[in-house]
Coordinates of C-alpha atoms in Angstrom, one line a residue:
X1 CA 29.3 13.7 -26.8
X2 CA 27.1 16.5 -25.7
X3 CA 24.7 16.0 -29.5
X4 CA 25.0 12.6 -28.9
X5 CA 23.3 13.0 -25.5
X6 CA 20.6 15.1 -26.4
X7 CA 20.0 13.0 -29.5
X8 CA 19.1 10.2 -26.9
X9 CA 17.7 12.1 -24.5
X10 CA 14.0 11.6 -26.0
X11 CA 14.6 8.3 -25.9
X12 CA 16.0 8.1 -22.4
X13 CA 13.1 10.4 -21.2
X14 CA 10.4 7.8 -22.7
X15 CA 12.2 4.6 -21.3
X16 CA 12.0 6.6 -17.1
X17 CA 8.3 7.3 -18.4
X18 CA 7.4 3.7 -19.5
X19 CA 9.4 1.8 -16.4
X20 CA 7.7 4.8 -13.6
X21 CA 4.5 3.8 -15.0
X22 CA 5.2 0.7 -14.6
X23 CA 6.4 0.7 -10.7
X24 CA 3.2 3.1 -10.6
X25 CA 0.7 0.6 -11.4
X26 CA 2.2 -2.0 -9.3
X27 CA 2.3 -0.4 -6.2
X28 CA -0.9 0.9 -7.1
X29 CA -2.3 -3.0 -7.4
X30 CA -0.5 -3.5 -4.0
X31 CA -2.1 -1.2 -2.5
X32 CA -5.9 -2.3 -3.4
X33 CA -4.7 -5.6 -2.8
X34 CA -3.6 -4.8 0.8
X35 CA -6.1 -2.2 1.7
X36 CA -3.6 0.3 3.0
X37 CA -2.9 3.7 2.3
X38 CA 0.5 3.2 3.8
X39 CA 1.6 0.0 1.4
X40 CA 5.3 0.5 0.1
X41 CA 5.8 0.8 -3.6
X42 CA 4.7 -2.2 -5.2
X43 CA 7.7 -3.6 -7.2
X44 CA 9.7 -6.5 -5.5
X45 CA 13.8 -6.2 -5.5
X46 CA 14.4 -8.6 -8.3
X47 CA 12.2 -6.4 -10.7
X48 CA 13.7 -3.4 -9.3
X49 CA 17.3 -4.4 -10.0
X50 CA 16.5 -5.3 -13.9
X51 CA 14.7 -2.4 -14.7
X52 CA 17.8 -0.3 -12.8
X53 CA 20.1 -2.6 -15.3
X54 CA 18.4 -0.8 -18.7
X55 CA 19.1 2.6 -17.2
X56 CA 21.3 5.7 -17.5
X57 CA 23.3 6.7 -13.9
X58 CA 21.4 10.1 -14.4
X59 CA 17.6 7.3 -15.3
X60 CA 18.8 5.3 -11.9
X61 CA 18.6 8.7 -9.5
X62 CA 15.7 10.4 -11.5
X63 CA 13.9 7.0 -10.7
X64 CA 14.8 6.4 -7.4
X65 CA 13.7 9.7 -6.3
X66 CA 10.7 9.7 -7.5
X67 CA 10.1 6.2 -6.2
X68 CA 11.0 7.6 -2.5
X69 CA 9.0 10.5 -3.2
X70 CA 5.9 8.6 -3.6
X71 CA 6.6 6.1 -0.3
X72 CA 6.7 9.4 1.5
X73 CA 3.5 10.7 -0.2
X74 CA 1.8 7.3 1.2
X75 CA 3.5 7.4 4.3
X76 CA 2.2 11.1 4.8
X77 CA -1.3 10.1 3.6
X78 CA -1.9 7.3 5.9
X79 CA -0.6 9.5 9.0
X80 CA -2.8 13.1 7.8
X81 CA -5.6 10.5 7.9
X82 CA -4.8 8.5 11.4
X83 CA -4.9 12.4 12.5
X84 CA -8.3 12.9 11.3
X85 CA -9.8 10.1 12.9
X86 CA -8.2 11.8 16.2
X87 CA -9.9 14.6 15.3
X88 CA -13.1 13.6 15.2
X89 CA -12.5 11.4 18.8
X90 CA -11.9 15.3 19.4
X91 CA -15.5 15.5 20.7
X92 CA -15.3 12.7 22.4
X93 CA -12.3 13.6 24.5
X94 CA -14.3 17.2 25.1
X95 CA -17.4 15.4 26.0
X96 CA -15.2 13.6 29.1
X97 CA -13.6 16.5 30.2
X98 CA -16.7 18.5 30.6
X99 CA -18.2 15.0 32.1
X100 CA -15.3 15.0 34.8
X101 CA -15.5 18.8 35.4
X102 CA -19.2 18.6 36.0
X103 CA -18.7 15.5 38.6
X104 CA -15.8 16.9 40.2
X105 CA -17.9 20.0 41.1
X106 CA -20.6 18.3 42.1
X107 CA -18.1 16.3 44.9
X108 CA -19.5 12.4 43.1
X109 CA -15.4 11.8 42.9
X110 CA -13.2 12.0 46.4
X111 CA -9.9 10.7 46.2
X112 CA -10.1 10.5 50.3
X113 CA -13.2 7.8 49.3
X114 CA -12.7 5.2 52.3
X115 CA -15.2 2.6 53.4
X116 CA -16.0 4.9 56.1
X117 CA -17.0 7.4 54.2
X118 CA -19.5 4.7 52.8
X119 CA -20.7 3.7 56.0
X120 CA -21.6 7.2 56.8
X121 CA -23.6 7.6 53.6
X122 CA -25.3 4.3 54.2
X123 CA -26.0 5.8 57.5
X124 CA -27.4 9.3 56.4
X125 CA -29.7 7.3 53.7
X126 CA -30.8 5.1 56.4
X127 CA -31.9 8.1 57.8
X128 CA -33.4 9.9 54.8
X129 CA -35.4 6.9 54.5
X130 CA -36.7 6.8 57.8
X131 CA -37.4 10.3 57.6
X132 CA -39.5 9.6 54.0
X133 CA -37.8 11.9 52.0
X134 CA -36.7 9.8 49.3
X135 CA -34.9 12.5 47.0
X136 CA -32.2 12.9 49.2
X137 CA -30.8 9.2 49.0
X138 CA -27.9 8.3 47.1
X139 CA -26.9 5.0 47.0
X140 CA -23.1 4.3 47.7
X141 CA -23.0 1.4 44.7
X142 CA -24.3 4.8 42.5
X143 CA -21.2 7.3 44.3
X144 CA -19.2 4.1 43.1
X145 CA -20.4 3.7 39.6
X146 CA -20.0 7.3 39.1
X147 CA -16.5 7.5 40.8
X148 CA -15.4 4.5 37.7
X149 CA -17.2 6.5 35.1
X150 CA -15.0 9.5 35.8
X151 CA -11.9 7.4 36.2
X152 CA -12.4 5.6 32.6
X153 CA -13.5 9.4 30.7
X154 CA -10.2 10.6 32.5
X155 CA -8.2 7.6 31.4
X156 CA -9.5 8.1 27.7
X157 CA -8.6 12.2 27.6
X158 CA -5.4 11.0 28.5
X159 CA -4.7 8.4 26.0
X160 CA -6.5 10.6 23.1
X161 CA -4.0 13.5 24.2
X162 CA -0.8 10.9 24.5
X163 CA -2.0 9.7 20.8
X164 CA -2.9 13.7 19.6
X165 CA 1.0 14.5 20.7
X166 CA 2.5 11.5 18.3
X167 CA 0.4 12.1 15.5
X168 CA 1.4 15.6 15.1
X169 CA 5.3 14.3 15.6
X170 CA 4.7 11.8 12.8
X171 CA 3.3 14.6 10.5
X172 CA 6.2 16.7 11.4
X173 CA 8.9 14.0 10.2
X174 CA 6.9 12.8 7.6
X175 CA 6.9 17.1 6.3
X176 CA 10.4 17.2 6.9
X177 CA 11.0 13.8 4.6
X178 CA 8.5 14.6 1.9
X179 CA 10.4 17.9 0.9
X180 CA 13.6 16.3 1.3
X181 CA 12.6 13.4 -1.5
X182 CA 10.9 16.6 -3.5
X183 CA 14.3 18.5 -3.2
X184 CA 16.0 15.1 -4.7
X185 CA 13.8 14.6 -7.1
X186 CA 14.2 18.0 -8.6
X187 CA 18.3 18.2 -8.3
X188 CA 17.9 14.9 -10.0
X189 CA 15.0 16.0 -13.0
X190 CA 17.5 18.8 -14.8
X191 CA 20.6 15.9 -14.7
X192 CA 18.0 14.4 -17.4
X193 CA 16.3 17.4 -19.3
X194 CA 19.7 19.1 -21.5
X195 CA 17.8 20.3 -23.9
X196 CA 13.8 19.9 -23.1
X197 CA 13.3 20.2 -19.6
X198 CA 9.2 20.1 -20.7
X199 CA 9.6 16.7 -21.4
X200 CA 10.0 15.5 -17.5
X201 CA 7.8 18.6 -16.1
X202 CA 4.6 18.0 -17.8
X203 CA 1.5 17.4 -15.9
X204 CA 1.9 13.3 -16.7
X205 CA 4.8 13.1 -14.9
X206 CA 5.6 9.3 -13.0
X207 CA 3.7 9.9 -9.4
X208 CA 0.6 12.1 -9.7
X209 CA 0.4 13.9 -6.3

């Protein structure tokens, strides 16, 4: 039994090759076709099933791993590159907290603000005015624009932080999953490589990575 395995073992080897390649280019097609790095593998159920039919047990788990390996790899993909677009708002969210800082300590932003507080700065630029020195007014639609400003660049530190914090989850779990499917994937290479384990470890194996 054992001679007669490794006398089909070439054989079994080419057929994962062939059907991996296969799955490859589809979910590669399905990809382009969608536009997104997070598309699943591109091989509907039906298809799945028939091409699991021709195969050994040990084929069916070689296969399957691989195939979950690469949804991870795409899963992983989309989210490393979600994160860099977060990086670069990065500046942006810098850029507003040295805005609020800077207004803060220049008192433009009050949370006691009350309409009397704009009466008497109506008042004291009435005053300004009368006296002629012009420099010294600021309008209380201005204090106002400036107060909104400050609440919106606060607002948007906030939600580039809230979306910073589950990025970096999502990375973590998708980490955790990709060396899980790499773990299966290898328990599951050797149950197909008896006698030439080269032939499933060379550099064309199914999902380049």
């Amino acid at each position: 039994m054992l001679q007669a395995a490794r006398r089909e073992l070439p054989a079994a080897s080419a057929r994962v090759q062939e059907l991996a390649e296969k799955a490859d280019a589809a979910a590669a097609a399905a990809a382009a076709a969608a536009g997104d790095a997070d598309a699943d593998v591109g091989i509907d159920a039906d298809e799945l099933d028939a091409i699991m039919k021709t195969l050994l047990p040990m084929e069916q788990q070689l296969l399957q791993a691989r195939l979950e390996l690469q949804r991870v790899q795409q899963a992983f993909a989309a989210a490393a590159a979600e994160a860099a677009a977060v990086r670069v708002e990065g500046g942006k969210v810098g850029l507003a907290r040295s805005v609020l800082q800077y207004m803060r300590s220049r008192a433009w932003i009050k949370d006691d603000y009350t309409s009397a507080a704009s009466a008497a700065s109506s008042s004291a630029a009435a005053a300004a005015a009368a006296a002629g020195d012009e420099d010294s007014i600021v309008h209380p639609l201005v204090i106002q624009r400036r107060k909104q400003a400050v609440l919106r660049a606060d607002a948007l530190l906030h939600n580039l932080l809230q979306k910073k914090l589950r990025l970096k989850e999502t990375l973590v779990r998708l980490t955790r999953e990709r060396a899980a499917a790499a773990a299966d994937e290898a328990l599951a290479e050797p149950s197909c490589s008896l006698v030439s384990p080269k032939k499933l470890t060379h550099k064309d194996t199914i999902i380049n990575l």
